[in-house]
Tab-separated table of C-alpha atoms in Angstrom:
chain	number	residue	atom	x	y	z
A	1	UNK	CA	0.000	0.000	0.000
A	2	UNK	CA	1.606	3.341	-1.027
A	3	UNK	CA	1.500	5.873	1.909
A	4	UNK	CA	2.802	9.473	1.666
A	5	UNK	CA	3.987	10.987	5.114
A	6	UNK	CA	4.487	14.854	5.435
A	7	UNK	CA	6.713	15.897	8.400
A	8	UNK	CA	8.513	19.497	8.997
A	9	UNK	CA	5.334	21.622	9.522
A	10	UNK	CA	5.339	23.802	12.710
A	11	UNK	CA	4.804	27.441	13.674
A	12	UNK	CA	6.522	29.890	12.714
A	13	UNK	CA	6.887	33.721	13.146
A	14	UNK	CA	5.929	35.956	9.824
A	15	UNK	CA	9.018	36.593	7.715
A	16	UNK	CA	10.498	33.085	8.675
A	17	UNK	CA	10.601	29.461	7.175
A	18	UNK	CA	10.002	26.178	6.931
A	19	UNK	CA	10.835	22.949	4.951
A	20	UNK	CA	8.366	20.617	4.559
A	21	UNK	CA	9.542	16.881	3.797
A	22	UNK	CA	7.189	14.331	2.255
A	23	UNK	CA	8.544	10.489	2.222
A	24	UNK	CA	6.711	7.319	0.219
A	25	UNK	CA	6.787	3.724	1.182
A	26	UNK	CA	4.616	1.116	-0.087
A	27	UNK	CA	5.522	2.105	-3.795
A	28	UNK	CA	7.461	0.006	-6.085
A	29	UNK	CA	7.530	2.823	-9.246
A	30	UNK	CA	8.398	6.758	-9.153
A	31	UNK	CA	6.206	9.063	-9.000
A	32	UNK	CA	5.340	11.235	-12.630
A	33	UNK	CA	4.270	14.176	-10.609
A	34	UNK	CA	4.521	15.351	-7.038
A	35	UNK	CA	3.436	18.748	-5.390
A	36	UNK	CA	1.801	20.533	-2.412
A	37	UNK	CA	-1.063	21.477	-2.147
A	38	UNK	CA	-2.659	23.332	1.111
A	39	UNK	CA	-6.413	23.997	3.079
A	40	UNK	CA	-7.223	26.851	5.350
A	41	UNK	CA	-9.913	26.824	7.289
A	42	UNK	CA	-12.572	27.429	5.609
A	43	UNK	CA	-10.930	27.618	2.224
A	44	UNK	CA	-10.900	24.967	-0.479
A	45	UNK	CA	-7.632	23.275	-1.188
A	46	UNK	CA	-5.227	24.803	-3.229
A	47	UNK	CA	-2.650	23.687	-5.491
A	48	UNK	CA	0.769	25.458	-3.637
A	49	UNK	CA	3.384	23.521	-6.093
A	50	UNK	CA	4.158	20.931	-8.559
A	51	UNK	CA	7.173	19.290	-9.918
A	52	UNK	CA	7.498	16.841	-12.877
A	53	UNK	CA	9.731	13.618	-13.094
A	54	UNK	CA	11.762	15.995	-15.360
A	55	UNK	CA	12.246	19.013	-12.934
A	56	UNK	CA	9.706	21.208	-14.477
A	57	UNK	CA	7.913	23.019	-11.440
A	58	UNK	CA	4.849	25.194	-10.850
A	59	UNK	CA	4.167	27.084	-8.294
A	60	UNK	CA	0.565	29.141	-7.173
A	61	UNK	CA	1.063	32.774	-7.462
A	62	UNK	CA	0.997	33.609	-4.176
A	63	UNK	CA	3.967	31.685	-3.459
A	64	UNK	CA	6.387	32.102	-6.699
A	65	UNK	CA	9.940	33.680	-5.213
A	66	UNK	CA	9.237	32.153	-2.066
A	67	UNK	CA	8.608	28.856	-1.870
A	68	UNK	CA	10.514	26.569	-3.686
A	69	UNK	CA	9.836	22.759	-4.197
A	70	UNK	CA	12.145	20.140	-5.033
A	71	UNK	CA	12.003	16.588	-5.146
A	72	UNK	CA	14.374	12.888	-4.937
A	73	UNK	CA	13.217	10.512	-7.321
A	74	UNK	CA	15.222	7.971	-6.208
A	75	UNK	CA	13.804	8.245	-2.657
A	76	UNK	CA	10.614	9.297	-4.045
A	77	UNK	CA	10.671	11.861	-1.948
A	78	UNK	CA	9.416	15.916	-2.094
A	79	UNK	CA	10.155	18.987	-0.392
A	80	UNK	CA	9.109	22.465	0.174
A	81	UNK	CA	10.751	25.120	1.366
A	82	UNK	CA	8.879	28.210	2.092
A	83	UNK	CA	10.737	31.826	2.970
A	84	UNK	CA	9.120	34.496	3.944
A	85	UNK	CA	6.078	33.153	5.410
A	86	UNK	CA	2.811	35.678	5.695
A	87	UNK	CA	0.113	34.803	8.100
A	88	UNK	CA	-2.005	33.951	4.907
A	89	UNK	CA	-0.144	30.938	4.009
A	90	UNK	CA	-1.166	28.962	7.377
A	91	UNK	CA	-2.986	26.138	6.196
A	92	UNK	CA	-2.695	21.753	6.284
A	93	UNK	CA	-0.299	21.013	3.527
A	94	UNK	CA	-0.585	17.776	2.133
A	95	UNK	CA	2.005	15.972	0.039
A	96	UNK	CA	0.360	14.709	-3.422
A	97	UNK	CA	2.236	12.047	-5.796
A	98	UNK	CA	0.419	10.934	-9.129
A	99	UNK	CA	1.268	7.652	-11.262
A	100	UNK	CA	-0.364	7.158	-14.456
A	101	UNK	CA	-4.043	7.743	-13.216
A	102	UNK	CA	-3.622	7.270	-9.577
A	103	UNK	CA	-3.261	10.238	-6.983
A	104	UNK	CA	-1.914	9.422	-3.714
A	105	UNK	CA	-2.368	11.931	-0.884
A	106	UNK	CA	-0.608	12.494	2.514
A	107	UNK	CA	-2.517	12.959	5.753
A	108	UNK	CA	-1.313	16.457	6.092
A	109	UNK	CA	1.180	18.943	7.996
A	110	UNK	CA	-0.096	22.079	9.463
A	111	UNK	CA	1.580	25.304	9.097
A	112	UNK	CA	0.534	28.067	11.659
A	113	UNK	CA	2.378	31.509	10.643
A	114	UNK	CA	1.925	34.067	13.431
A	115	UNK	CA	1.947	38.067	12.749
């Protein structure tokens, strides 16, 4: 059973940062896309990032030049680093990997940035 597990979420004062880190098991084949995507209370989720197998990235625009994600295909793993946090950007941020047709989904990190 593929799981995705986010970890690195916290809070954090505005103006600082984070890195989120999101780490498969269960999965025998690499991931063709992973991102971030996030949902604030009351808010419907929201894709934050992307990245292909390739490198190629995309990024909400509210975060581009400040968040930056990255990813390790051989550990089929993702990250997220986020600089200069504003209080807007708290939210659960969940990990998201696609294969062919599939979409796998992480339970979720919460981010809490103070003002």
């Amino acid at each position: 059973q593929v799981q995705l597990v986010e970890s690195g979420g916290g809070l954090v004062q505005a103006g600082g940062s984070l890195r989120l880190s999101c780490a498969a098991s269960g999965s025998i084949f690499s991931f063709n896309v992973m991102g971030w995507d996030r949902q604030a209370p009351g808010k419907q989720r929201e894709l934050v990032a992307r990245i292909t197998e390739g490198g190629e990235t995309n990024y909400a625009d509210s975060v581009k030049g400040r968040f930056t994600i990255s990813r390790d295909s051989a550990k089929n793993s993702a990250y997220l680093q986020m600089n200069s946090l504003k209080p807007e950007d708290t939210a659960v941020y969940y990990c998201r990997g696609i294969y062919d047709t599939y979409i796998y989904w992480g339970q979720g990190t919460q981010v809490t940035v103070s003002s």
